[in-house]
Coordinates of C-alpha atoms and ligand atoms in Angstrom, one line a residue:
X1 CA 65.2 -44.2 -52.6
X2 CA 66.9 -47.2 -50.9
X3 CA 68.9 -49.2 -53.4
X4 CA 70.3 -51.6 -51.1
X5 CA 67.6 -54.3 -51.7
X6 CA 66.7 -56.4 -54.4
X7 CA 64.9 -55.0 -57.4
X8 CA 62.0 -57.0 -59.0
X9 CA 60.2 -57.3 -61.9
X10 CA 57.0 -57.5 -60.1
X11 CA 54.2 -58.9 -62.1
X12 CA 50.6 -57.9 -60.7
X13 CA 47.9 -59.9 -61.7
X14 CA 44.2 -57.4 -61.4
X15 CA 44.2 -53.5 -61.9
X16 CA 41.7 -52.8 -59.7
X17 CA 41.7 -50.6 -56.7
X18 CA 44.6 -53.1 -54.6
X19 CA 46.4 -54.0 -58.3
X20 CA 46.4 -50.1 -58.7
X21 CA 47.9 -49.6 -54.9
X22 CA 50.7 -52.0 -55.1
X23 CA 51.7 -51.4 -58.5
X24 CA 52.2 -47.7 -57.0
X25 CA 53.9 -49.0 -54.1
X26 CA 56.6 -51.3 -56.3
X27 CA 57.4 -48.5 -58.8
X28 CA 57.6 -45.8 -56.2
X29 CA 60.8 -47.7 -54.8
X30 CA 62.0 -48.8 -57.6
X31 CA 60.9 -51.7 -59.2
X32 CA 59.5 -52.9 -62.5
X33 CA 55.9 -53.3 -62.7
X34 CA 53.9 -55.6 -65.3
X35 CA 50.4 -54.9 -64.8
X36 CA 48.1 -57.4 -65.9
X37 CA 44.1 -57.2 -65.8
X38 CA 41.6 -59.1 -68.2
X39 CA 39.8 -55.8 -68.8
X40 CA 41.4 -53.1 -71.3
X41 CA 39.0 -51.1 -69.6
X42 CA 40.2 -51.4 -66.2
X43 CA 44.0 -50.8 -67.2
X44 CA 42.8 -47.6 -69.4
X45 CA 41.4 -46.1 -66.0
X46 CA 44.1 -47.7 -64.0
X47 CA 46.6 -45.5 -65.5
X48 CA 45.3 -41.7 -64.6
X49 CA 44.6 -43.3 -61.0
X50 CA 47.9 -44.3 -60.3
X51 CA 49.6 -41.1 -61.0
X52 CA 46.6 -39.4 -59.2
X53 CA 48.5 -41.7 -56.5
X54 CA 51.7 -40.5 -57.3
X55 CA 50.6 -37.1 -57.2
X56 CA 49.0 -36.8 -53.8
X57 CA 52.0 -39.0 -52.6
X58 CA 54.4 -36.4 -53.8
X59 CA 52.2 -33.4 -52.1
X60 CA 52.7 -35.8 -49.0
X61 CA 56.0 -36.1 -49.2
X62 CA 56.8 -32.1 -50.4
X63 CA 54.9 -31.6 -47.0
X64 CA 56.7 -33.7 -44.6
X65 CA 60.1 -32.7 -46.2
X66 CA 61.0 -36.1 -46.3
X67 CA 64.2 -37.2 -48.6
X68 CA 62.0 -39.6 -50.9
X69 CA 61.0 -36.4 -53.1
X70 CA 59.2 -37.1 -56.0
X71 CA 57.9 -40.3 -57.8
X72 CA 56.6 -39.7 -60.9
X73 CA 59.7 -40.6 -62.9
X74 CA 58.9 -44.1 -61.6
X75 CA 55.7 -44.4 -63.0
X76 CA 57.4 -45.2 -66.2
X77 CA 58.5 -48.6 -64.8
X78 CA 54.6 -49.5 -64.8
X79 CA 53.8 -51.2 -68.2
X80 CA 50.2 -52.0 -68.8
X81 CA 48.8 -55.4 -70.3
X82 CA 46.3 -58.0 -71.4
X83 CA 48.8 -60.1 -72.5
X84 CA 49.7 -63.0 -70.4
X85 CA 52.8 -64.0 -71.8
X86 CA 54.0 -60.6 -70.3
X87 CA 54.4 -62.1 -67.2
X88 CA 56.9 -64.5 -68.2
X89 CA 60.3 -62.7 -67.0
X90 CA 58.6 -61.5 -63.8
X91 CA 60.9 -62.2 -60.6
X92 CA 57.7 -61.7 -58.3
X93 CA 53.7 -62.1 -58.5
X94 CA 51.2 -60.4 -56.4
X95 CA 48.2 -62.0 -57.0
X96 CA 45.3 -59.2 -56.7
X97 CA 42.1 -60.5 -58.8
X98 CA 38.1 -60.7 -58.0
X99 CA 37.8 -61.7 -54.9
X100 CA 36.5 -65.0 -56.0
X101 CA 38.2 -68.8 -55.4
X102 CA 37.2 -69.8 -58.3
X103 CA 38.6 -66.6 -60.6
X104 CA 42.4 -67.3 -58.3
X105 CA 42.4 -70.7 -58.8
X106 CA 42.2 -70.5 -62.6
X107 CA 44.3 -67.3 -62.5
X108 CA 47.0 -70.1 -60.6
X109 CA 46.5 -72.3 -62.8
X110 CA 46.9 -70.2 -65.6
X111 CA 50.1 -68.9 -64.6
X112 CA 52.1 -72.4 -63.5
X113 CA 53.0 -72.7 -67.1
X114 CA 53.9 -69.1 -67.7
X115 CA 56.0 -68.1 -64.5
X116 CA 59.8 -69.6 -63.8
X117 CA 59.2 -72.3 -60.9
X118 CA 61.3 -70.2 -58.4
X119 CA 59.4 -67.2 -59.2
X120 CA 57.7 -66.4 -55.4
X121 CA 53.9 -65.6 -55.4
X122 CA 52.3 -63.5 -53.3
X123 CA 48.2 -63.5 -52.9
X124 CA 46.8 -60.2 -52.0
X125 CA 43.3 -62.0 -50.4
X126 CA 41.1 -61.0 -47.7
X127 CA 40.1 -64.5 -47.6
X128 CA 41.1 -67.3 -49.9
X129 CA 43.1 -70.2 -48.7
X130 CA 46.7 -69.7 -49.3
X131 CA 47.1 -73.2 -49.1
X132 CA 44.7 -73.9 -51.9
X133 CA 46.3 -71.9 -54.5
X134 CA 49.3 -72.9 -53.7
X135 CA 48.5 -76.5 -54.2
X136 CA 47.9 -75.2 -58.4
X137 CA 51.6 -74.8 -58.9
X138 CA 54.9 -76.4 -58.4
X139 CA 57.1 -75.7 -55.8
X140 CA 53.8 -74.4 -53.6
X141 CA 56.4 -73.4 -51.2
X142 CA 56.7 -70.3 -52.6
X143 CA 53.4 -69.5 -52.7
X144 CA 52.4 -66.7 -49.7
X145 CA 49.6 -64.3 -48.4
X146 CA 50.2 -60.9 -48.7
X147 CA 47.4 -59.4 -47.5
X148 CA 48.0 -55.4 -48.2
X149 CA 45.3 -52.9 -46.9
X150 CA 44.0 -49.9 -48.7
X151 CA 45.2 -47.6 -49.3
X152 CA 48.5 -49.4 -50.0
X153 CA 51.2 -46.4 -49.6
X154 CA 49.7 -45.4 -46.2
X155 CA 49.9 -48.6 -44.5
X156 CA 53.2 -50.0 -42.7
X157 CA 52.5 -53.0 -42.4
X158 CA 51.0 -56.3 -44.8
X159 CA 49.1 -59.6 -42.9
X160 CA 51.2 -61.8 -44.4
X161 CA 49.7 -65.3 -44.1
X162 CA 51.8 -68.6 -44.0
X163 CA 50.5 -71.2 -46.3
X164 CA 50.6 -75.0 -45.1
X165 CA 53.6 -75.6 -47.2
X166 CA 55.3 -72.8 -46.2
X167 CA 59.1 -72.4 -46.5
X168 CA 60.9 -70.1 -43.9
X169 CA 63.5 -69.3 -46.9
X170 CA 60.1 -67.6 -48.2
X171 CA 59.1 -65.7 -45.5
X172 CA 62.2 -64.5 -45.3
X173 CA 62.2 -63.5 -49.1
X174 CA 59.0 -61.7 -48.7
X175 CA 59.7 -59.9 -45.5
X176 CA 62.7 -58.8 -47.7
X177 CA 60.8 -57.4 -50.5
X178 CA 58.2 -55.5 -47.8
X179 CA 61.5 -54.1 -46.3
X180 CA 63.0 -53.1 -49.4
X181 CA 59.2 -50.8 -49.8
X182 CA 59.5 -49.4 -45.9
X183 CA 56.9 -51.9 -45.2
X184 CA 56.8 -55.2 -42.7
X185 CA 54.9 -58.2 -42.4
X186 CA 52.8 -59.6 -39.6
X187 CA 53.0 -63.5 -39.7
X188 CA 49.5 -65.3 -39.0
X189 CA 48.7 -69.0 -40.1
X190 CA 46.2 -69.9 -43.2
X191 CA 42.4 -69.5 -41.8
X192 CA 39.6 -68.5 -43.5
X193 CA 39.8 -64.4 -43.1
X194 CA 43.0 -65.1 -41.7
X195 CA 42.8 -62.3 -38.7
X196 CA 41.7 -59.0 -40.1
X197 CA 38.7 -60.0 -42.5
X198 CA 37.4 -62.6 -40.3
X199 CA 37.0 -59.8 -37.1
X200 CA 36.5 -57.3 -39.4
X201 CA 33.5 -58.4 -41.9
X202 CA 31.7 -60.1 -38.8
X203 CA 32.0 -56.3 -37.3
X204 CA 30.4 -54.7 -40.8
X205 CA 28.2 -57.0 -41.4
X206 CA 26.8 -56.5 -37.9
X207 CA 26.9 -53.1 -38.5
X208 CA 24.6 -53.4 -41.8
X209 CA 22.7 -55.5 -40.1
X210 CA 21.9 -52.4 -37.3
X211 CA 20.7 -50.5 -40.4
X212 CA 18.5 -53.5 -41.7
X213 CA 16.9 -53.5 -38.8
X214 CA 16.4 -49.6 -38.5
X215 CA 18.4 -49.8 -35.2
X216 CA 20.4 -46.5 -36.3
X217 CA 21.3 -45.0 -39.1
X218 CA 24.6 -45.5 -41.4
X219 CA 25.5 -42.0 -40.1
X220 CA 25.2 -42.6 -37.2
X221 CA 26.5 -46.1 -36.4
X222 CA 29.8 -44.5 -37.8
X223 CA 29.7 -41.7 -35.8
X224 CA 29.7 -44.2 -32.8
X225 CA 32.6 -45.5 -33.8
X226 CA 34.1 -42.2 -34.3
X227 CA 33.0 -40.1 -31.5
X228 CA 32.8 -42.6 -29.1
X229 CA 35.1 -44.8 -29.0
X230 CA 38.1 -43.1 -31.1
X231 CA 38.2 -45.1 -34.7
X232 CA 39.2 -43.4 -37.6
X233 CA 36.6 -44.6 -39.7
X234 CA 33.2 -45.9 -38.7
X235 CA 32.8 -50.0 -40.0
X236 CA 30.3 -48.3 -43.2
X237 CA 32.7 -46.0 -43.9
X238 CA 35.4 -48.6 -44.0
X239 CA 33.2 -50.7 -46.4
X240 CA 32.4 -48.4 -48.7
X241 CA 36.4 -48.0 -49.0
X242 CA 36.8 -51.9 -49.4
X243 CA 34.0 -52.1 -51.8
X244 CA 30.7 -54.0 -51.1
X245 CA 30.8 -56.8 -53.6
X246 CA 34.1 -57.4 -52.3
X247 CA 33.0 -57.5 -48.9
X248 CA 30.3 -60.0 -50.2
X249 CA 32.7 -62.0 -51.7
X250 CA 35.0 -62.5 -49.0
X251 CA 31.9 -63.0 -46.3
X252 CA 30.7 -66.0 -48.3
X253 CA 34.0 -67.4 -48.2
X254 CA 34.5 -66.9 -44.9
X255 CA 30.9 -68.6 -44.3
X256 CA 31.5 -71.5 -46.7
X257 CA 34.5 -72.6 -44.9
X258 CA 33.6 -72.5 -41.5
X259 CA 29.8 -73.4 -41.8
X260 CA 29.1 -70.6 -39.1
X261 CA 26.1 -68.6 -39.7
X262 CA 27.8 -65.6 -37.7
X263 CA 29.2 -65.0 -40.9
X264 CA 26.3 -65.2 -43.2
X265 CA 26.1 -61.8 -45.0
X266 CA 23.5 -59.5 -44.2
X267 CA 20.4 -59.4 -47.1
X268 CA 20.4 -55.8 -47.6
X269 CA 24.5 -56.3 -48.4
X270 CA 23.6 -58.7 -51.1
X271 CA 20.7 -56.1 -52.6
X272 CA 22.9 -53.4 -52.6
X273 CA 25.6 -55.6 -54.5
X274 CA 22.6 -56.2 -56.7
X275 CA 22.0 -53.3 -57.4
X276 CA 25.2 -52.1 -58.3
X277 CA 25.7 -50.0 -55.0
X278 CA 29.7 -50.8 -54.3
X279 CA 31.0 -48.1 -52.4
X280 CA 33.8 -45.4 -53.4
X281 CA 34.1 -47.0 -56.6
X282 CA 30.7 -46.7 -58.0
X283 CA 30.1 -43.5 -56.9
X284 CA 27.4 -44.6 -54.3
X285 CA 27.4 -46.6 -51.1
X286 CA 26.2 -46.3 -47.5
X287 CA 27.6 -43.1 -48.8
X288 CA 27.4 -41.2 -51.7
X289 CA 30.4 -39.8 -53.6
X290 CA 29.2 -38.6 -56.5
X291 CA 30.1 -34.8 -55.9
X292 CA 33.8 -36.1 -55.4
Ligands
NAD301 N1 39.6 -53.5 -51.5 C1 40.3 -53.7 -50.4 O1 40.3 -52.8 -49.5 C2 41.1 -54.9 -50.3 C3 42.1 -54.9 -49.2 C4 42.9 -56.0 -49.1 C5 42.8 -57.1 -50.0 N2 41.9 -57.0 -51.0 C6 41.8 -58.2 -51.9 O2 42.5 -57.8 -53.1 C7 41.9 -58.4 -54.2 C8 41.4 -57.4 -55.2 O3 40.5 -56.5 -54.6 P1 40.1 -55.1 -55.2 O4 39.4 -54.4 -54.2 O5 41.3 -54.6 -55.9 O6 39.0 -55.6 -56.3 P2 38.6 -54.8 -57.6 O7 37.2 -55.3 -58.0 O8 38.8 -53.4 -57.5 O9 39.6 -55.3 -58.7 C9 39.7 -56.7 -59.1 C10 40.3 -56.7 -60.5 O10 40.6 -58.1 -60.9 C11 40.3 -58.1 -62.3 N3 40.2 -59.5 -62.7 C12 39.1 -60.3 -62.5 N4 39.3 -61.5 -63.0 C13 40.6 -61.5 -63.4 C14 41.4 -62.5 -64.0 N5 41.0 -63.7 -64.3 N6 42.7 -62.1 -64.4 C15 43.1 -60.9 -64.2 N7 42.4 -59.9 -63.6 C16 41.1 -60.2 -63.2 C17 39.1 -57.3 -62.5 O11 39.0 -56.9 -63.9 C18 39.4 -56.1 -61.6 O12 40.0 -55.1 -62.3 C19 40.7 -59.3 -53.7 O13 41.2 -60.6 -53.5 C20 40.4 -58.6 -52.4 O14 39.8 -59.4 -51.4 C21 41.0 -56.0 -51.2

């Protein structure tokens, strides 16, 4: 498993469903994992789903006969905190918390006094300025978007997002560390949404919006999308994968910043947020996975 890159201690700040994905991805080739949450909760269920990760990854790879073979050694490199001192002889953040500014900018804040100055930072966002958080530390050159997509292992490729201050020493580093985990980045400039959230959550909430409004059902507005015109995934499918309170989350930044009411999330989004209704991960969404 290529071992002619540079090996990090990648620190990973939020266990949730992207913390769990790229602490998967950065043990499977080879790198140390500190995994941080605020929640002993979250890391206690973290655990069983990252090897369920490394098993299905394994089946994957058994099928495809491909020289990678099996992961689960690696899994051992993951250790599991609460403790933010732990992140102190990390090489490399990802940044993958609540989907809320304010939660990232005091996670920033919180670790300018832990991290080593040089240390690069990566923000796993679907929507908060790079820019902004990078403003929290020193050296904000070295703070960068990397915007994975779920699932994490499956994907080839990472938005990464170039803050205003940028270095191209940094880029460079980061398309490095991508490489070194078969992946690559796709270089877009710091916008609210940056390209993939903001045409993809006007697109879901548009489609919610179709359901509001009793145009079609969930079922089929997917099906559309699927049978028609060739997607993979219908846009409710696709948010009950995301998660809805993350989808809320990121829509009101995406509204707050550019003042556009194109973007103002859909009422029956917000109810079902409410509600408790997130998607995959609480059993029940436009979907319901409960007999999963
Ligand atoms: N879900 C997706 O498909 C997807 C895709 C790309 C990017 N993202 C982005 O990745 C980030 C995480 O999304 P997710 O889907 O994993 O969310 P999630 O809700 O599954 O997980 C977020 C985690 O952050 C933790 N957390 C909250 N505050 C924290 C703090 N102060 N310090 C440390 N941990 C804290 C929570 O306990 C939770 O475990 C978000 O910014 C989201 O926009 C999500």
């Amino acid at each position: 498993m290529g071992n002619n890159y540079q090996h990090y201690h990648v620190g990973i700040i939020g266990a949730g469903i992207m913390g769990q994905g790229v602490a998967f991805q950065c043990a499977k080739f080879g790198h140390q994992v500190t995994l941080l949450d605020i929640s002993e909760e979250v890391l206690a269920q973290a655990r069983p789903k990252i090897e369920q990760l490394s098993r299905f990854d394994t089946m994957m790879q058994r099928q495809q006969k491909s020289p990678e073979g099996t992961c689960s050694r690696l899994l051992d490199n993951i250790r599991y905190t609460t403790d933010w001192a732990d992140l102190g002889d990390c090489t490399f953040i990802i940044e993958n918390a609540t989907e809320l500014e304010t939660t990232k900018l005091d996670i920033f804040k919180r670790i300018s006094s832990i991290i080593g100055n040089d240390v690069i930072v990566g923000v796993n966002t679907s929507c908060v300025s790079i820019t902004k958080l990078a403003a929290c530390l020193e050296n904000p050159e070295r703070v960068i978007g990397l915007h994975f997509s779920n699932p994490v292992h499956m994907m080839p490729a990472v938005e990464m997002v170039r803050g205003l201050f940028n270095s191209d020493s940094v880029i460079a580093a980061a398309t490095g560390f991508l490489a070194g985990m078969k992946m690559h980045g796709i270089v877009v400039n710091d916008s609210p949404g940056f390209i993939s959230n903001r045409v993809m959550l006007a697109y879901i909430n548009e489609a919610i919006y179709c359901i509001h409004e009793g145009v079609a059902t969930a079922g089929d507005i997917d099906r559309i999308f699927r049978e028609c015109l060739s997607h993979t995934m219908g846009p409710l499918q696709t948010a009950d994968l995301i998660g809805l309170d993350t989808i809320l989350q990121a829509m009101n930044v995406v509204y707050s910043n550019f003042s556009d009411s194109k973007y103002r999330p859909c009422i029956l989004l917000k109810r079902m947020v409410d509600a408790g209704i997130l998607g995959r991960k609480s059993g029940k969404g436009f979907y319901d996975y409960s007999i999963n």
